[in-house]
Amino acid sequence: MSSFNKYASKSISNAMFNDDLRSALTEFENVPYNQWKNSSITQCAHTTFGSKVDHIKSILGAFPKDSLSDDLKNIFKFSSEFTHIGYTSTLFTSSDAADVIFIDEKKRPYLLSMENFSEIKYELLETACWALIGIYTPSILACLKKILKEESYDKFELIMMKISSVIKRKIKSRNSLYYFFIKDGLIGSDKDMVLPCVCGRINTIKPPHESSEYSCKSCGSSFKLIALSDDPKYIFTSNGPVKVIGCDCPEIEDLPDNERKKLFNQWLSYMQKEEK
């Protein structure tokens, strides 16, 4: 809260802090840093970043990702020991060395240094997301549970758990490979090819449907298209029936209730036969 108060704009801090909070912050900021561990108003039994992470885990229980504790500690070491020394800033601000240009499997050019840098950013962002849903959200909920009435707390819990579920789903969808069943003849036609990714993005590939476009611009996942002849309309997968893209038939959610129920009953019967 003290750090936030130092860097937040006037409009934000004035809206969030009342006189009591400002008085508490003033009193805290008058305590010398070396006395924060144990003063008349502060106590801190866990002074290192690593011990703080372990303490939080001991309270919250297992994290949703097994390696989250180590990931957070490694990021802390990376940012404090590597970046501050200057290697990263020197690489991106003072180097005039030539860099080899590579071409990926989709014929897109990239620099090796920037590819590595982008991957680092991805890893940091992913770990931050896991920390958000594995540490920050449970900590906020634990606090709210102590100060709110049960009916009020339940509303906040539902909202925050939904947000966490969305973030978790999008993390897992990163750089995956998904298969789409399309009608034979769709590729190369004058029709748009609409590919809904698991992450939630709707990818629209316009004619002439170049293979370099068979990927999600949000999560980086790749799409493999399987063309089916005739007019199959719907096919059965392990996750349920899906519409064959490009076929002249309604989306499953747009079917009348009786037809949708019939389709899912056929799928269930098929899956039961497969299990035998």
mmCIF file of C-alpha atoms in Angstrom:
data_model
loop_
_atom_site.group_PDB
_atom_site.id
_atom_site.type_symbol
_atom_site.label_atom_id
_atom_site.label_comp_id
_atom_site.label_asym_id
_atom_site.label_seq_id
_atom_site.Cartn_x
_atom_site.Cartn_y
_atom_site.Cartn_z
ATOM 1 C CA MET A 1 0.000 0.000 0.000
ATOM 2 C CA SER A 2 2.885 2.329 0.770
ATOM 3 C CA SER A 3 4.491 1.683 -2.628
ATOM 4 C CA PHE A 4 1.157 2.134 -4.388
ATOM 5 C CA ASN A 5 0.630 5.443 -2.604
ATOM 6 C CA LYS A 6 4.012 6.695 -3.840
ATOM 7 C CA TYR A 7 3.364 5.976 -7.518
ATOM 8 C CA ALA A 8 -0.418 6.215 -7.943
ATOM 9 C CA SER A 9 -1.802 9.361 -9.551
ATOM 10 C CA LYS A 10 -3.453 11.982 -7.341
ATOM 11 C CA SER A 11 -6.894 11.180 -8.728
ATOM 12 C CA ILE A 12 -6.549 7.468 -7.883
ATOM 13 C CA SER A 13 -4.965 7.883 -4.441
ATOM 14 C CA ASN A 14 -7.477 10.563 -3.406
ATOM 15 C CA ALA A 15 -10.316 8.229 -4.335
ATOM 16 C CA MET A 16 -8.873 5.207 -2.496
ATOM 17 C CA PHE A 17 -7.275 6.595 0.676
ATOM 18 C CA ASN A 18 -9.221 8.261 3.492
ATOM 19 C CA ASP A 19 -7.716 10.241 6.376
ATOM 20 C CA ASP A 20 -7.286 7.145 8.570
ATOM 21 C CA LEU A 21 -5.331 5.290 5.886
ATOM 22 C CA ARG A 22 -3.170 8.331 5.153
ATOM 23 C CA SER A 23 -2.403 8.671 8.846
ATOM 24 C CA ALA A 24 -1.424 4.987 9.038
ATOM 25 C CA LEU A 25 0.781 5.326 5.953
ATOM 26 C CA THR A 26 2.503 8.396 7.376
ATOM 27 C CA GLU A 27 3.224 6.557 10.606
ATOM 28 C CA PHE A 28 4.553 3.532 8.697
ATOM 29 C CA GLU A 29 6.787 5.633 6.446
ATOM 30 C CA ASN A 30 8.360 7.261 9.496
ATOM 31 C CA VAL A 31 9.608 3.853 10.652
ATOM 32 C CA PRO A 32 13.225 3.269 9.429
ATOM 33 C CA TYR A 33 13.561 0.425 6.927
ATOM 34 C CA ASN A 34 15.811 -1.634 9.204
ATOM 35 C CA GLN A 35 13.088 -1.571 11.884
ATOM 36 C CA TRP A 36 10.264 -2.845 9.672
ATOM 37 C CA LYS A 37 10.978 -6.407 10.837
ATOM 38 C CA ASN A 38 9.898 -5.589 14.390
ATOM 39 C CA SER A 39 8.596 -2.186 15.482
ATOM 40 C CA SER A 40 5.710 -0.894 17.558
ATOM 41 C CA ILE A 41 3.382 -1.146 14.512
ATOM 42 C CA THR A 42 5.073 -3.681 12.202
ATOM 43 C CA GLN A 43 6.219 -7.281 12.376
ATOM 44 C CA CYS A 44 7.737 -9.406 9.634
ATOM 45 C CA ALA A 45 8.975 -12.906 10.355
ATOM 46 C CA HIS A 46 9.650 -13.577 6.657
ATOM 47 C CA THR A 47 12.150 -11.057 5.331
ATOM 48 C CA THR A 48 13.258 -12.670 2.057
ATOM 49 C CA PHE A 49 11.160 -13.076 -1.081
ATOM 50 C CA GLY A 50 11.561 -16.849 -1.054
ATOM 51 C CA SER A 51 10.439 -17.203 2.556
ATOM 52 C CA LYS A 52 7.402 -15.000 1.830
ATOM 53 C CA VAL A 53 6.402 -17.300 -1.039
ATOM 54 C CA ASP A 54 6.790 -20.388 1.170
ATOM 55 C CA HIS A 55 4.781 -18.735 3.958
ATOM 56 C CA ILE A 56 1.920 -17.866 1.599
ATOM 57 C CA LYS A 57 1.896 -21.445 0.285
ATOM 58 C CA SER A 58 1.739 -22.815 3.829
ATOM 59 C CA ILE A 59 -1.421 -20.752 4.376
ATOM 60 C CA LEU A 60 -3.143 -21.226 1.023
ATOM 61 C CA GLY A 61 -2.150 -24.843 0.473
ATOM 62 C CA ALA A 62 -1.035 -26.364 -2.829
ATOM 63 C CA PHE A 63 -0.781 -23.964 -5.760
ATOM 64 C CA PRO A 64 -2.676 -24.769 -8.989
ATOM 65 C CA LYS A 65 0.694 -25.190 -10.707
ATOM 66 C CA ASP A 66 3.225 -27.419 -8.930
ATOM 67 C CA SER A 67 6.268 -25.388 -9.979
ATOM 68 C CA LEU A 68 4.780 -21.955 -9.171
ATOM 69 C CA SER A 69 6.889 -21.448 -6.019
ATOM 70 C CA ASP A 70 10.128 -22.157 -7.868
ATOM 71 C CA ASP A 71 9.005 -20.137 -10.899
ATOM 72 C CA LEU A 72 8.362 -17.051 -8.758
ATOM 73 C CA LYS A 73 11.672 -17.393 -6.933
ATOM 74 C CA ASN A 74 13.554 -17.810 -10.212
ATOM 75 C CA ILE A 75 11.868 -14.752 -11.722
ATOM 76 C CA PHE A 76 12.796 -12.729 -8.646
ATOM 77 C CA LYS A 77 16.420 -13.808 -8.987
ATOM 78 C CA PHE A 78 16.366 -13.132 -12.729
ATOM 79 C CA SER A 79 14.976 -9.624 -12.353
ATOM 80 C CA SER A 80 17.126 -8.580 -9.396
ATOM 81 C CA GLU A 81 20.417 -10.264 -10.254
ATOM 82 C CA PHE A 82 20.472 -10.387 -14.069
ATOM 83 C CA THR A 83 18.506 -7.426 -15.400
ATOM 84 C CA HIS A 84 19.819 -4.910 -12.879
ATOM 85 C CA ILE A 85 23.411 -5.811 -13.672
ATOM 86 C CA GLY A 86 22.842 -4.429 -17.132
ATOM 87 C CA TYR A 87 23.247 -7.319 -19.552
ATOM 88 C CA THR A 88 19.703 -7.062 -20.884
ATOM 89 C CA SER A 89 19.615 -3.284 -21.210
ATOM 90 C CA THR A 90 23.047 -3.294 -22.895
ATOM 91 C CA LEU A 91 21.947 -5.938 -25.402
ATOM 92 C CA PHE A 92 18.922 -3.955 -26.558
ATOM 93 C CA THR A 93 20.299 -0.407 -26.424
ATOM 94 C CA SER A 94 23.978 -0.427 -27.353
ATOM 95 C CA SER A 95 24.686 -3.464 -29.532
ATOM 96 C CA ASP A 96 25.086 -2.791 -33.262
ATOM 97 C CA ALA A 97 26.087 -6.352 -34.123
ATOM 98 C CA ALA A 98 24.377 -7.963 -37.094
ATOM 99 C CA ASP A 99 21.772 -10.580 -36.354
ATOM 100 C CA VAL A 100 20.958 -13.585 -38.504
ATOM 101 C CA ILE A 101 17.441 -13.530 -39.980
ATOM 102 C CA PHE A 102 15.599 -16.844 -39.631
ATOM 103 C CA ILE A 103 12.434 -18.054 -41.368
ATOM 104 C CA ASP A 104 9.910 -20.193 -39.499
ATOM 105 C CA GLU A 105 7.767 -22.993 -40.939
ATOM 106 C CA LYS A 106 5.156 -20.444 -41.977
ATOM 107 C CA LYS A 107 7.742 -18.378 -43.905
ATOM 108 C CA ARG A 108 7.712 -15.527 -41.377
ATOM 109 C CA PRO A 109 11.070 -13.805 -40.672
ATOM 110 C CA TYR A 110 12.350 -13.372 -37.121
ATOM 111 C CA LEU A 111 15.593 -12.466 -35.326
ATOM 112 C CA LEU A 112 17.010 -15.053 -32.941
ATOM 113 C CA SER A 113 17.649 -12.475 -30.213
ATOM 114 C CA MET A 114 14.109 -11.135 -30.394
ATOM 115 C CA GLU A 115 12.660 -14.664 -30.543
ATOM 116 C CA ASN A 116 14.405 -15.476 -27.258
ATOM 117 C CA PHE A 117 13.354 -12.158 -25.745
ATOM 118 C CA SER A 118 9.734 -12.726 -26.761
ATOM 119 C CA GLU A 119 9.801 -16.222 -25.261
ATOM 120 C CA ILE A 120 11.099 -14.773 -21.987
ATOM 121 C CA LYS A 121 8.216 -12.299 -21.978
ATOM 122 C CA TYR A 122 5.787 -15.176 -22.567
ATOM 123 C CA GLU A 123 7.218 -17.157 -19.655
ATOM 124 C CA LEU A 124 7.103 -14.134 -17.339
ATOM 125 C CA LEU A 125 3.534 -13.344 -18.371
ATOM 126 C CA GLU A 126 2.413 -16.955 -17.890
ATOM 127 C CA THR A 127 3.970 -17.135 -14.417
ATOM 128 C CA ALA A 128 2.341 -13.816 -13.516
ATOM 129 C CA CYS A 129 -1.026 -15.240 -14.579
ATOM 130 C CA TRP A 130 -0.501 -18.346 -12.436
ATOM 131 C CA ALA A 131 0.455 -16.094 -9.507
ATOM 132 C CA LEU A 132 -2.717 -14.089 -10.060
ATOM 133 C CA ILE A 133 -4.992 -17.133 -9.886
ATOM 134 C CA GLY A 134 -2.896 -19.166 -7.442
ATOM 135 C CA ILE A 135 -1.822 -16.555 -4.896
ATOM 136 C CA TYR A 136 -3.406 -13.143 -5.360
ATOM 137 C CA THR A 137 -7.023 -14.256 -5.877
ATOM 138 C CA PRO A 138 -7.060 -16.817 -3.010
ATOM 139 C CA SER A 139 -5.421 -14.241 -0.709
ATOM 140 C CA ILE A 140 -8.035 -11.618 -1.531
ATOM 141 C CA LEU A 141 -10.827 -14.160 -1.021
ATOM 142 C CA ALA A 142 -9.360 -15.275 2.324
ATOM 143 C CA CYS A 143 -9.357 -11.639 3.448
ATOM 144 C CA LEU A 144 -12.887 -10.967 2.187
ATOM 145 C CA LYS A 145 -14.188 -14.075 3.936
ATOM 146 C CA LYS A 146 -13.075 -12.635 7.266
ATOM 147 C CA ILE A 147 -14.648 -9.197 6.831
ATOM 148 C CA LEU A 148 -17.810 -9.775 4.754
ATOM 149 C CA LYS A 149 -21.117 -11.431 5.463
ATOM 150 C CA GLU A 150 -21.488 -14.860 3.900
ATOM 151 C CA GLU A 151 -24.004 -13.775 1.226
ATOM 152 C CA SER A 152 -21.786 -10.850 0.186
ATOM 153 C CA TYR A 153 -18.655 -13.003 0.149
ATOM 154 C CA ASP A 154 -20.314 -15.653 -2.043
ATOM 155 C CA LYS A 155 -20.933 -13.074 -4.776
ATOM 156 C CA PHE A 156 -17.288 -11.977 -4.818
ATOM 157 C CA GLU A 157 -16.069 -15.572 -4.767
ATOM 158 C CA LEU A 158 -18.212 -16.491 -7.777
ATOM 159 C CA ILE A 159 -16.974 -13.525 -9.810
ATOM 160 C CA MET A 160 -13.292 -14.035 -8.993
ATOM 161 C CA MET A 161 -13.404 -17.787 -9.583
ATOM 162 C CA LYS A 162 -14.978 -17.223 -13.006
ATOM 163 C CA ILE A 163 -12.191 -14.800 -13.895
ATOM 164 C CA SER A 164 -9.577 -17.296 -12.681
ATOM 165 C CA SER A 165 -11.151 -20.052 -14.795
ATOM 166 C CA VAL A 166 -10.976 -17.893 -17.921
ATOM 167 C CA ILE A 167 -7.311 -17.041 -17.283
ATOM 168 C CA LYS A 168 -6.447 -20.698 -16.612
ATOM 169 C CA ARG A 169 -8.159 -21.815 -19.819
ATOM 170 C CA LYS A 170 -6.305 -19.236 -21.885
ATOM 171 C CA ILE A 171 -2.952 -20.190 -20.337
ATOM 172 C CA LYS A 172 -3.464 -23.835 -21.257
ATOM 173 C CA SER A 173 -4.455 -22.963 -24.825
ATOM 174 C CA ARG A 174 -1.103 -21.306 -25.551
ATOM 175 C CA ASN A 175 0.918 -22.741 -28.461
ATOM 176 C CA SER A 176 -1.292 -25.813 -28.815
ATOM 177 C CA LEU A 177 -2.349 -27.722 -31.933
ATOM 178 C CA TYR A 178 -6.061 -27.944 -32.732
ATOM 179 C CA TYR A 179 -7.829 -29.888 -35.466
ATOM 180 C CA PHE A 180 -10.719 -28.444 -37.458
ATOM 181 C CA PHE A 181 -12.982 -30.465 -39.723
ATOM 182 C CA ILE A 182 -13.971 -28.529 -42.837
ATOM 183 C CA LYS A 183 -16.060 -29.260 -45.885
ATOM 184 C CA ASP A 184 -14.047 -30.401 -48.877
ATOM 185 C CA GLY A 185 -13.722 -27.517 -51.337
ATOM 186 C CA LEU A 186 -13.843 -24.741 -48.733
ATOM 187 C CA ILE A 187 -10.120 -24.046 -49.099
ATOM 188 C CA GLY A 188 -9.655 -21.948 -52.204
ATOM 189 C CA SER A 189 -13.307 -20.943 -52.426
ATOM 190 C CA ASP A 190 -14.612 -17.380 -52.099
ATOM 191 C CA LYS A 191 -16.005 -18.024 -48.585
ATOM 192 C CA ASP A 192 -14.505 -16.925 -45.276
ATOM 193 C CA MET A 193 -13.204 -19.736 -43.086
ATOM 194 C CA VAL A 194 -14.169 -19.120 -39.433
ATOM 195 C CA LEU A 195 -12.042 -21.017 -36.901
ATOM 196 C CA PRO A 196 -12.999 -20.515 -33.221
ATOM 197 C CA CYS A 197 -9.965 -21.134 -30.997
ATOM 198 C CA VAL A 198 -10.220 -22.674 -27.535
ATOM 199 C CA CYS A 199 -8.792 -19.456 -26.050
ATOM 200 C CA GLY A 200 -11.941 -17.638 -27.142
ATOM 201 C CA ARG A 201 -10.720 -15.785 -30.216
ATOM 202 C CA ILE A 202 -12.677 -16.190 -33.448
ATOM 203 C CA ASN A 203 -10.142 -16.391 -36.280
ATOM 204 C CA THR A 204 -11.536 -15.481 -39.689
ATOM 205 C CA ILE A 205 -9.375 -16.599 -42.607
ATOM 206 C CA LYS A 206 -10.345 -14.900 -45.837
ATOM 207 C CA PRO A 207 -9.769 -16.244 -49.368
ATOM 208 C CA PRO A 208 -7.418 -17.516 -50.679
ATOM 209 C CA HIS A 209 -6.982 -19.216 -47.268
ATOM 210 C CA GLU A 210 -3.178 -19.202 -47.182
ATOM 211 C CA SER A 211 -1.710 -21.861 -44.901
ATOM 212 C CA SER A 212 0.400 -19.218 -43.117
ATOM 213 C CA GLU A 213 -2.858 -17.953 -41.605
ATOM 214 C CA TYR A 214 -3.724 -21.272 -39.938
ATOM 215 C CA SER A 215 -2.941 -20.082 -36.421
ATOM 216 C CA CYS A 216 -4.502 -18.094 -33.592
ATOM 217 C CA LYS A 217 -3.324 -14.515 -33.284
ATOM 218 C CA SER A 218 -4.157 -14.442 -29.572
ATOM 219 C CA CYS A 219 -2.517 -17.562 -28.102
ATOM 220 C CA GLY A 220 -0.193 -18.702 -30.897
ATOM 221 C CA SER A 221 -1.860 -22.091 -31.322
ATOM 222 C CA SER A 222 -1.718 -23.795 -34.718
ATOM 223 C CA PHE A 223 -4.649 -25.198 -36.680
ATOM 224 C CA LYS A 224 -4.639 -28.372 -38.745
ATOM 225 C CA LEU A 225 -7.516 -28.627 -41.199
ATOM 226 C CA ILE A 226 -9.088 -31.966 -42.181
ATOM 227 C CA ALA A 227 -11.312 -31.817 -45.268
ATOM 228 C CA LEU A 228 -14.336 -34.143 -45.394
ATOM 229 C CA SER A 229 -16.100 -35.014 -48.641
ATOM 230 C CA ASP A 230 -19.843 -35.016 -49.302
ATOM 231 C CA ASP A 231 -21.946 -33.064 -46.798
ATOM 232 C CA PRO A 232 -21.371 -34.520 -43.294
ATOM 233 C CA LYS A 233 -22.858 -31.516 -41.401
ATOM 234 C CA TYR A 234 -21.824 -32.729 -37.898
ATOM 235 C CA ILE A 235 -19.215 -35.170 -36.633
ATOM 236 C CA PHE A 236 -18.638 -36.810 -33.246
ATOM 237 C CA THR A 237 -15.513 -36.038 -31.201
ATOM 238 C CA SER A 238 -14.525 -37.017 -27.656
ATOM 239 C CA ASN A 239 -15.716 -33.588 -26.497
ATOM 240 C CA GLY A 240 -19.098 -33.825 -28.176
ATOM 241 C CA PRO A 241 -20.632 -33.253 -31.617
ATOM 242 C CA VAL A 242 -19.187 -30.374 -33.664
ATOM 243 C CA LYS A 243 -20.283 -28.733 -36.883
ATOM 244 C CA VAL A 244 -18.154 -29.326 -39.951
ATOM 245 C CA ILE A 245 -16.952 -25.855 -40.962
ATOM 246 C CA GLY A 246 -18.329 -24.733 -44.311
ATOM 247 C CA CYS A 247 -21.369 -27.023 -44.317
ATOM 248 C CA ASP A 248 -24.779 -25.488 -44.950
ATOM 249 C CA CYS A 249 -26.390 -26.294 -41.612
ATOM 250 C CA PRO A 250 -27.125 -24.441 -38.331
ATOM 251 C CA GLU A 251 -24.618 -24.155 -35.515
ATOM 252 C CA ILE A 252 -25.322 -26.720 -32.797
ATOM 253 C CA GLU A 253 -26.427 -24.035 -30.337
ATOM 254 C CA ASP A 254 -28.906 -22.717 -32.949
ATOM 255 C CA LEU A 255 -30.652 -26.062 -33.468
ATOM 256 C CA PRO A 256 -34.196 -26.501 -32.129
ATOM 257 C CA ASP A 257 -34.208 -28.152 -28.713
ATOM 258 C CA ASN A 258 -35.549 -31.474 -29.992
ATOM 259 C CA GLU A 259 -32.968 -31.713 -32.814
ATOM 260 C CA ARG A 260 -30.098 -30.737 -30.516
ATOM 261 C CA LYS A 261 -31.206 -33.337 -27.954
ATOM 262 C CA LYS A 262 -31.420 -35.975 -30.690
ATOM 263 C CA LEU A 263 -27.909 -35.112 -31.905
ATOM 264 C CA PHE A 264 -26.404 -35.395 -28.414
ATOM 265 C CA ASN A 265 -28.224 -38.681 -27.781
ATOM 266 C CA GLN A 266 -26.698 -40.057 -31.005
ATOM 267 C CA TRP A 267 -23.266 -38.847 -29.858
ATOM 268 C CA LEU A 268 -23.719 -40.451 -26.411
ATOM 269 C CA SER A 269 -24.770 -43.741 -27.970
ATOM 270 C CA TYR A 270 -21.740 -43.667 -30.287
ATOM 271 C CA MET A 271 -19.335 -42.930 -27.384
ATOM 272 C CA GLN A 272 -20.778 -45.798 -25.309
ATOM 273 C CA LYS A 273 -20.192 -48.208 -28.190
ATOM 274 C CA GLU A 274 -16.604 -46.976 -28.534
ATOM 275 C CA GLU A 275 -15.919 -47.643 -24.855
ATOM 276 C CA LYS A 276 -16.979 -51.304 -25.118
#
